[in-house]
Short mmCIF file of N, CA and C in Angstrom, two decimals:
data_model
loop_
_atom_site.label_atom_id
_atom_site.label_comp_id
_atom_site.label_asym_id
_atom_site.label_seq_id
_atom_site.Cartn_x
_atom_site.Cartn_y
_atom_site.Cartn_z
N UNK J 13 -36.35 85.12 -25.39
CA UNK J 13 -35.31 84.18 -25.78
C UNK J 13 -35.53 82.82 -25.10
N UNK J 14 -35.87 82.85 -23.82
CA UNK J 14 -36.07 81.60 -23.09
C UNK J 14 -37.20 80.77 -23.71
N UNK J 15 -38.32 81.41 -24.00
CA UNK J 15 -39.46 80.68 -24.56
C UNK J 15 -39.20 80.22 -25.98
N UNK J 16 -38.78 81.12 -26.84
CA UNK J 16 -38.58 80.76 -28.25
C UNK J 16 -37.34 79.88 -28.44
N UNK J 17 -36.25 80.24 -27.80
CA UNK J 17 -35.04 79.43 -27.91
C UNK J 17 -35.21 78.07 -27.28
N UNK J 18 -35.81 78.05 -26.09
CA UNK J 18 -36.06 76.78 -25.41
C UNK J 18 -37.01 75.90 -26.20
N UNK J 19 -38.06 76.51 -26.74
CA UNK J 19 -39.01 75.75 -27.54
C UNK J 19 -38.37 75.15 -28.77
N UNK J 20 -37.53 75.93 -29.43
CA UNK J 20 -36.84 75.44 -30.63
C UNK J 20 -35.90 74.29 -30.27
N UNK J 21 -35.07 74.50 -29.29
CA UNK J 21 -34.10 73.47 -28.86
C UNK J 21 -34.82 72.19 -28.44
N UNK J 22 -35.81 72.34 -27.57
CA UNK J 22 -36.52 71.17 -27.06
C UNK J 22 -37.19 70.38 -28.18
N UNK J 23 -37.85 71.08 -29.08
CA UNK J 23 -38.57 70.37 -30.15
C UNK J 23 -37.62 69.76 -31.19
N UNK J 24 -36.50 70.40 -31.45
CA UNK J 24 -35.52 69.78 -32.36
C UNK J 24 -35.08 68.42 -31.82
N UNK J 25 -34.81 68.36 -30.53
CA UNK J 25 -34.42 67.09 -29.92
C UNK J 25 -35.59 66.11 -29.89
N UNK J 26 -36.77 66.59 -29.54
CA UNK J 26 -37.96 65.74 -29.42
C UNK J 26 -38.20 64.93 -30.69
N UNK J 27 -38.08 65.57 -31.85
CA UNK J 27 -38.34 64.86 -33.12
C UNK J 27 -37.23 63.86 -33.42
N UNK J 28 -36.00 64.14 -32.99
CA UNK J 28 -34.90 63.18 -33.20
C UNK J 28 -35.12 61.89 -32.42
N UNK J 29 -35.77 62.00 -31.28
CA UNK J 29 -35.93 60.85 -30.39
C UNK J 29 -37.08 59.93 -30.77
N UNK J 30 -37.74 60.22 -31.89
CA UNK J 30 -38.87 59.38 -32.30
C UNK J 30 -38.66 58.84 -33.71
N UNK J 31 -39.20 57.64 -33.93
CA UNK J 31 -39.13 56.99 -35.24
C UNK J 31 -40.31 56.05 -35.37
N UNK J 32 -40.88 55.94 -36.58
CA UNK J 32 -41.95 54.95 -36.75
C UNK J 32 -41.46 53.53 -36.51
N UNK J 33 -40.14 53.34 -36.58
CA UNK J 33 -39.55 52.03 -36.33
C UNK J 33 -39.04 51.91 -34.89
N UNK J 34 -39.44 52.84 -34.02
CA UNK J 34 -38.94 52.86 -32.65
C UNK J 34 -39.64 51.86 -31.76
N UNK J 35 -39.46 52.08 -30.47
CA UNK J 35 -40.04 51.20 -29.46
C UNK J 35 -39.07 50.14 -29.01
N UNK J 36 -39.55 49.24 -28.22
CA UNK J 36 -38.69 48.17 -27.71
C UNK J 36 -37.84 48.65 -26.56
N UNK J 37 -36.63 48.14 -26.50
CA UNK J 37 -35.69 48.51 -25.44
C UNK J 37 -34.37 48.94 -26.08
N UNK J 38 -33.54 49.68 -25.34
CA UNK J 38 -32.31 50.18 -25.94
C UNK J 38 -31.23 49.13 -26.13
N UNK J 39 -31.18 48.13 -25.26
CA UNK J 39 -30.10 47.15 -25.34
C UNK J 39 -28.76 47.75 -24.92
N UNK J 40 -27.75 46.93 -24.92
CA UNK J 40 -26.37 47.37 -24.69
C UNK J 40 -26.13 48.05 -23.36
N UNK J 41 -25.14 48.95 -23.37
CA UNK J 41 -24.71 49.64 -22.15
C UNK J 41 -25.81 50.49 -21.54
N UNK J 42 -26.61 51.14 -22.39
CA UNK J 42 -27.67 52.00 -21.86
C UNK J 42 -28.69 51.17 -21.09
N UNK J 43 -29.13 50.08 -21.67
CA UNK J 43 -30.12 49.26 -20.96
C UNK J 43 -29.53 48.70 -19.66
N UNK J 44 -28.28 48.27 -19.70
CA UNK J 44 -27.63 47.76 -18.49
C UNK J 44 -27.58 48.84 -17.41
N UNK J 45 -27.27 50.07 -17.79
CA UNK J 45 -27.20 51.16 -16.83
C UNK J 45 -28.59 51.50 -16.27
N UNK J 46 -29.60 51.46 -17.12
CA UNK J 46 -30.97 51.71 -16.66
C UNK J 46 -31.42 50.63 -15.68
N UNK J 47 -31.09 49.39 -15.97
CA UNK J 47 -31.43 48.28 -15.08
C UNK J 47 -30.71 48.45 -13.74
N UNK J 48 -29.45 48.84 -13.78
CA UNK J 48 -28.70 49.05 -12.55
C UNK J 48 -29.33 50.16 -11.71
N UNK J 49 -29.75 51.24 -12.35
CA UNK J 49 -30.30 52.39 -11.61
C UNK J 49 -31.74 52.18 -11.17
N UNK J 50 -32.57 51.55 -12.02
CA UNK J 50 -34.01 51.46 -11.76
C UNK J 50 -34.50 50.04 -11.46
N UNK J 51 -33.60 49.07 -11.42
CA UNK J 51 -33.99 47.71 -11.10
C UNK J 51 -34.40 46.87 -12.29
N UNK J 52 -34.92 47.51 -13.31
CA UNK J 52 -35.33 46.85 -14.55
C UNK J 52 -35.63 47.94 -15.57
N UNK J 53 -35.70 47.55 -16.84
CA UNK J 53 -36.09 48.53 -17.85
C UNK J 53 -37.51 49.01 -17.57
N UNK J 54 -38.38 48.10 -17.17
CA UNK J 54 -39.76 48.47 -16.86
C UNK J 54 -39.82 49.44 -15.68
N UNK J 55 -38.90 49.29 -14.73
CA UNK J 55 -38.81 50.22 -13.62
C UNK J 55 -38.46 51.63 -14.09
N UNK J 56 -37.56 51.71 -15.06
CA UNK J 56 -37.23 53.00 -15.65
C UNK J 56 -38.45 53.59 -16.35
N UNK J 57 -39.13 52.80 -17.17
CA UNK J 57 -40.31 53.28 -17.89
C UNK J 57 -41.35 53.80 -16.90
N UNK J 58 -41.57 53.07 -15.83
CA UNK J 58 -42.53 53.50 -14.81
C UNK J 58 -42.11 54.81 -14.16
N UNK J 59 -40.84 54.93 -13.79
CA UNK J 59 -40.34 56.15 -13.15
C UNK J 59 -40.47 57.35 -14.09
N UNK J 60 -40.09 57.17 -15.35
CA UNK J 60 -40.18 58.27 -16.31
C UNK J 60 -41.64 58.65 -16.54
N UNK J 61 -42.49 57.65 -16.72
CA UNK J 61 -43.91 57.91 -16.96
C UNK J 61 -44.52 58.68 -15.79
N UNK J 62 -44.20 58.28 -14.58
CA UNK J 62 -44.72 58.99 -13.40
C UNK J 62 -44.27 60.44 -13.39
N UNK J 63 -43.02 60.69 -13.72
CA UNK J 63 -42.52 62.08 -13.77
C UNK J 63 -43.26 62.87 -14.85
N UNK J 64 -43.43 62.26 -16.03
CA UNK J 64 -44.11 62.94 -17.14
C UNK J 64 -45.56 63.25 -16.78
N UNK J 65 -46.23 62.31 -16.15
CA UNK J 65 -47.63 62.53 -15.77
C UNK J 65 -47.75 63.52 -14.62
N UNK J 66 -46.68 63.69 -13.85
CA UNK J 66 -46.70 64.59 -12.71
C UNK J 66 -46.41 66.04 -13.04
N UNK J 67 -46.06 66.33 -14.28
CA UNK J 67 -45.80 67.73 -14.66
C UNK J 67 -47.13 68.49 -14.56
N UNK J 68 -47.15 69.54 -13.77
CA UNK J 68 -48.35 70.34 -13.63
C UNK J 68 -48.39 71.35 -14.77
N UNK J 69 -49.42 71.28 -15.59
CA UNK J 69 -49.53 72.19 -16.71
C UNK J 69 -48.59 71.81 -17.83
N UNK J 70 -48.00 72.80 -18.45
CA UNK J 70 -47.14 72.59 -19.61
C UNK J 70 -45.70 72.36 -19.19
N UNK J 71 -45.02 71.47 -19.89
CA UNK J 71 -43.62 71.23 -19.57
C UNK J 71 -43.05 70.03 -20.29
N UNK J 72 -41.95 69.54 -19.76
CA UNK J 72 -41.18 68.45 -20.37
C UNK J 72 -40.68 67.51 -19.30
N UNK J 73 -40.51 66.24 -19.68
CA UNK J 73 -39.81 65.26 -18.84
C UNK J 73 -38.53 64.88 -19.58
N UNK J 74 -37.44 64.73 -18.84
CA UNK J 74 -36.13 64.53 -19.45
C UNK J 74 -35.36 63.40 -18.75
N UNK J 75 -34.44 62.80 -19.49
CA UNK J 75 -33.45 61.90 -18.91
C UNK J 75 -32.08 62.53 -19.12
N UNK J 76 -31.38 62.75 -18.03
CA UNK J 76 -30.05 63.34 -18.06
C UNK J 76 -29.02 62.25 -18.38
N UNK J 77 -27.80 62.62 -18.77
CA UNK J 77 -26.77 61.62 -19.06
C UNK J 77 -26.45 60.69 -17.88
N UNK J 78 -26.68 61.16 -16.64
CA UNK J 78 -26.47 60.31 -15.47
C UNK J 78 -27.71 59.45 -15.17
N UNK J 79 -28.68 59.49 -16.08
CA UNK J 79 -29.94 58.73 -16.04
C UNK J 79 -30.93 59.24 -15.01
N UNK J 80 -30.66 60.39 -14.42
CA UNK J 80 -31.64 61.04 -13.55
C UNK J 80 -32.79 61.54 -14.41
N UNK J 81 -34.00 61.39 -13.92
CA UNK J 81 -35.19 61.88 -14.61
C UNK J 81 -35.59 63.20 -13.97
N UNK J 82 -35.71 64.24 -14.79
CA UNK J 82 -36.08 65.56 -14.28
C UNK J 82 -37.23 66.10 -15.12
N UNK J 83 -37.83 67.17 -14.65
CA UNK J 83 -38.86 67.86 -15.43
C UNK J 83 -38.54 69.34 -15.47
N UNK J 84 -39.05 69.99 -16.49
CA UNK J 84 -38.96 71.44 -16.58
C UNK J 84 -40.33 71.98 -16.95
N UNK J 85 -40.58 73.21 -16.56
CA UNK J 85 -41.85 73.86 -16.88
C UNK J 85 -41.76 74.56 -18.23
N UNK J 86 -42.90 74.69 -18.85
CA UNK J 86 -43.03 75.46 -20.08
C UNK J 86 -42.00 75.02 -21.12
N UNK J 87 -41.23 75.96 -21.68
CA UNK J 87 -40.22 75.62 -22.69
C UNK J 87 -38.81 75.60 -22.10
N UNK J 88 -38.72 75.56 -20.79
CA UNK J 88 -37.39 75.55 -20.17
C UNK J 88 -36.62 74.31 -20.59
N UNK J 89 -35.34 74.51 -20.78
CA UNK J 89 -34.43 73.44 -21.19
C UNK J 89 -33.63 72.99 -19.98
N UNK J 90 -33.23 71.73 -19.94
CA UNK J 90 -32.34 71.29 -18.86
C UNK J 90 -31.01 72.04 -18.84
N UNK J 91 -30.65 72.67 -19.95
CA UNK J 91 -29.39 73.41 -20.01
C UNK J 91 -29.42 74.68 -19.18
N UNK J 92 -30.62 75.18 -18.88
CA UNK J 92 -30.73 76.37 -18.06
C UNK J 92 -30.20 76.07 -16.67
N UNK J 93 -29.63 77.04 -16.06
CA UNK J 93 -29.12 76.91 -14.70
C UNK J 93 -28.05 75.83 -14.57
N UNK J 94 -27.27 75.62 -15.61
CA UNK J 94 -26.14 74.71 -15.53
C UNK J 94 -26.47 73.24 -15.66
N UNK J 95 -27.64 72.90 -16.17
CA UNK J 95 -28.00 71.49 -16.34
C UNK J 95 -27.27 70.85 -17.50
N UNK J 96 -27.49 69.57 -17.67
CA UNK J 96 -26.83 68.80 -18.72
C UNK J 96 -27.68 68.70 -19.97
N UNK J 97 -27.03 68.40 -21.08
CA UNK J 97 -27.73 68.12 -22.33
C UNK J 97 -28.45 66.78 -22.17
N UNK J 98 -29.75 66.72 -22.41
CA UNK J 98 -30.49 65.48 -22.16
C UNK J 98 -30.22 64.41 -23.20
N UNK J 99 -30.44 63.16 -22.79
CA UNK J 99 -30.35 62.05 -23.75
C UNK J 99 -31.72 61.65 -24.27
N UNK J 100 -32.79 62.06 -23.57
CA UNK J 100 -34.15 61.74 -23.97
C UNK J 100 -35.09 62.75 -23.34
N UNK J 101 -36.15 63.09 -24.04
CA UNK J 101 -37.13 64.01 -23.48
C UNK J 101 -38.49 63.84 -24.12
N UNK J 102 -39.50 64.25 -23.38
CA UNK J 102 -40.88 64.13 -23.83
C UNK J 102 -41.62 65.44 -23.59
N UNK J 103 -42.25 65.94 -24.62
CA UNK J 103 -43.09 67.13 -24.56
C UNK J 103 -44.42 66.75 -23.92
N UNK J 104 -44.73 67.31 -22.77
CA UNK J 104 -46.02 67.03 -22.15
C UNK J 104 -46.92 68.27 -22.13
N UNK J 105 -46.64 69.21 -23.03
CA UNK J 105 -47.59 70.29 -23.26
C UNK J 105 -48.84 69.66 -23.86
N UNK J 106 -49.98 70.21 -23.53
CA UNK J 106 -51.25 69.68 -24.05
C UNK J 106 -51.28 69.70 -25.58
N UNK J 107 -50.62 70.69 -26.21
CA UNK J 107 -50.65 70.75 -27.68
C UNK J 107 -50.02 69.52 -28.32
N UNK J 108 -49.17 68.81 -27.58
CA UNK J 108 -48.48 67.64 -28.14
C UNK J 108 -49.42 66.45 -28.29
N UNK J 109 -50.50 66.43 -27.55
CA UNK J 109 -51.34 65.23 -27.56
C UNK J 109 -52.84 65.48 -27.65
N UNK J 110 -53.30 66.71 -27.55
CA UNK J 110 -54.74 66.96 -27.42
C UNK J 110 -55.56 66.46 -28.61
N UNK J 111 -55.08 66.65 -29.83
CA UNK J 111 -55.86 66.24 -30.99
C UNK J 111 -56.11 64.73 -31.02
N UNK J 112 -55.14 63.96 -30.59
CA UNK J 112 -55.29 62.49 -30.60
C UNK J 112 -55.80 61.92 -29.28
N UNK J 113 -55.45 62.54 -28.17
CA UNK J 113 -55.72 61.94 -26.86
C UNK J 113 -56.58 62.80 -25.95
N UNK J 114 -57.07 63.94 -26.46
CA UNK J 114 -57.82 64.90 -25.65
C UNK J 114 -57.00 65.22 -24.39
N UNK J 115 -57.58 65.05 -23.23
CA UNK J 115 -56.84 65.38 -22.00
C UNK J 115 -56.23 64.15 -21.34
N UNK J 116 -56.07 63.07 -22.11
CA UNK J 116 -55.55 61.82 -21.55
C UNK J 116 -54.04 61.71 -21.78
N UNK J 117 -53.30 62.40 -20.95
CA UNK J 117 -51.84 62.40 -21.05
C UNK J 117 -51.26 61.00 -20.89
N UNK J 118 -51.88 60.17 -20.05
CA UNK J 118 -51.35 58.82 -19.80
C UNK J 118 -51.34 57.98 -21.07
N UNK J 119 -52.39 58.06 -21.88
CA UNK J 119 -52.42 57.30 -23.14
C UNK J 119 -51.36 57.82 -24.11
N UNK J 120 -51.17 59.14 -24.13
CA UNK J 120 -50.14 59.75 -24.98
C UNK J 120 -48.75 59.23 -24.59
N UNK J 121 -48.46 59.24 -23.31
CA UNK J 121 -47.14 58.78 -22.86
C UNK J 121 -46.96 57.30 -23.19
N UNK J 122 -47.98 56.50 -22.97
CA UNK J 122 -47.90 55.06 -23.28
C UNK J 122 -47.64 54.84 -24.77
N UNK J 123 -48.29 55.61 -25.62
CA UNK J 123 -48.08 55.48 -27.07
C UNK J 123 -46.69 55.96 -27.47
N UNK J 124 -46.19 56.99 -26.79
CA UNK J 124 -44.86 57.53 -27.11
C UNK J 124 -43.77 56.48 -26.94
N UNK J 125 -43.88 55.63 -25.94
CA UNK J 125 -42.86 54.59 -25.74
C UNK J 125 -42.72 53.69 -26.96
N UNK J 126 -43.76 53.59 -27.78
CA UNK J 126 -43.74 52.72 -28.96
C UNK J 126 -42.97 53.33 -30.13
N UNK J 127 -42.60 54.61 -30.02
CA UNK J 127 -41.88 55.27 -31.11
C UNK J 127 -40.52 55.84 -30.67
N UNK J 128 -40.12 55.58 -29.44
CA UNK J 128 -38.81 56.08 -28.98
C UNK J 128 -37.72 55.46 -29.85
N UNK J 129 -36.86 56.31 -30.40
CA UNK J 129 -35.76 55.88 -31.26
C UNK J 129 -34.55 55.59 -30.37
N UNK J 130 -34.46 54.35 -29.90
CA UNK J 130 -33.40 53.99 -28.97
C UNK J 130 -32.01 54.09 -29.59
N UNK J 131 -31.91 53.98 -30.88
CA UNK J 131 -30.61 54.13 -31.54
C UNK J 131 -30.04 55.52 -31.28
N UNK J 132 -30.87 56.54 -31.44
CA UNK J 132 -30.44 57.92 -31.20
C UNK J 132 -30.17 58.15 -29.71
N UNK J 133 -31.05 57.65 -28.87
CA UNK J 133 -30.88 57.83 -27.42
C UNK J 133 -29.59 57.16 -26.95
N UNK J 134 -29.33 55.96 -27.45
CA UNK J 134 -28.11 55.24 -27.07
C UNK J 134 -26.86 55.97 -27.52
N UNK J 135 -26.90 56.54 -28.72
CA UNK J 135 -25.75 57.32 -29.21
C UNK J 135 -25.50 58.52 -28.32
N UNK J 136 -26.57 59.22 -27.95
CA UNK J 136 -26.42 60.39 -27.08
C UNK J 136 -25.89 59.97 -25.70
N UNK J 137 -26.38 58.88 -25.19
CA UNK J 137 -25.90 58.39 -23.89
C UNK J 137 -24.40 58.10 -23.96
N UNK J 138 -23.97 57.41 -24.99
CA UNK J 138 -22.56 57.09 -25.14
C UNK J 138 -21.69 58.32 -25.25
N UNK J 139 -22.20 59.34 -25.90
CA UNK J 139 -21.44 60.57 -26.11
C UNK J 139 -21.47 61.48 -24.90
N UNK J 140 -22.60 61.53 -24.19
CA UNK J 140 -22.76 62.52 -23.12
C UNK J 140 -22.53 61.98 -21.72
N UNK J 141 -22.61 60.68 -21.53
CA UNK J 141 -22.50 60.12 -20.18
C UNK J 141 -21.06 60.10 -19.67
N UNK J 142 -20.10 60.14 -20.57
CA UNK J 142 -18.70 60.11 -20.18
C UNK J 142 -18.15 61.54 -20.20
N UNK J 143 -17.78 62.07 -19.04
CA UNK J 143 -17.26 63.44 -19.02
C UNK J 143 -15.96 63.56 -19.81
N UNK J 144 -15.80 64.69 -20.42
CA UNK J 144 -14.56 64.98 -21.16
C UNK J 144 -13.64 65.76 -20.23
N UNK J 145 -12.46 65.25 -20.03
CA UNK J 145 -11.46 65.93 -19.21
C UNK J 145 -10.41 66.51 -20.14
N UNK J 146 -10.32 67.82 -20.17
CA UNK J 146 -9.42 68.48 -21.11
C UNK J 146 -7.97 68.07 -20.91
N UNK J 147 -7.59 67.71 -19.70
CA UNK J 147 -6.22 67.29 -19.43
C UNK J 147 -5.87 65.94 -20.03
N UNK J 148 -6.89 65.18 -20.48
CA UNK J 148 -6.67 63.84 -21.04
C UNK J 148 -6.32 63.87 -22.53
N UNK J 149 -6.30 65.03 -23.13
CA UNK J 149 -6.08 65.11 -24.59
C UNK J 149 -4.63 64.99 -24.94
#
């Protein structure tokens, strides 16, 4: 269940986060929050890229709603062990890039930034970054 369910969940999100019209920067509240946390949007890109390149073997790099960057091994989801639903994630399994980039994960990650669908990421950030308090209803 962990491998198949995690793989399905992770890949469903992965494809949502990409668009041929993607790239650039998110703008708005998300970009402002990233700048506040990482010093600049480029600082965020560098931090995420370093985490993605640092995954040993197969796994994923994720951005949580609080903008923390985490990694998981294999098909593990951030939802395991009480984690949050991610706002962005990158598959760094070799199967994701080998045909185009051979073993050059760095080029794959650099190319991925050009297709990130910031519209979807921004929507998820807006929806997931604000906790829901049941007493507020």
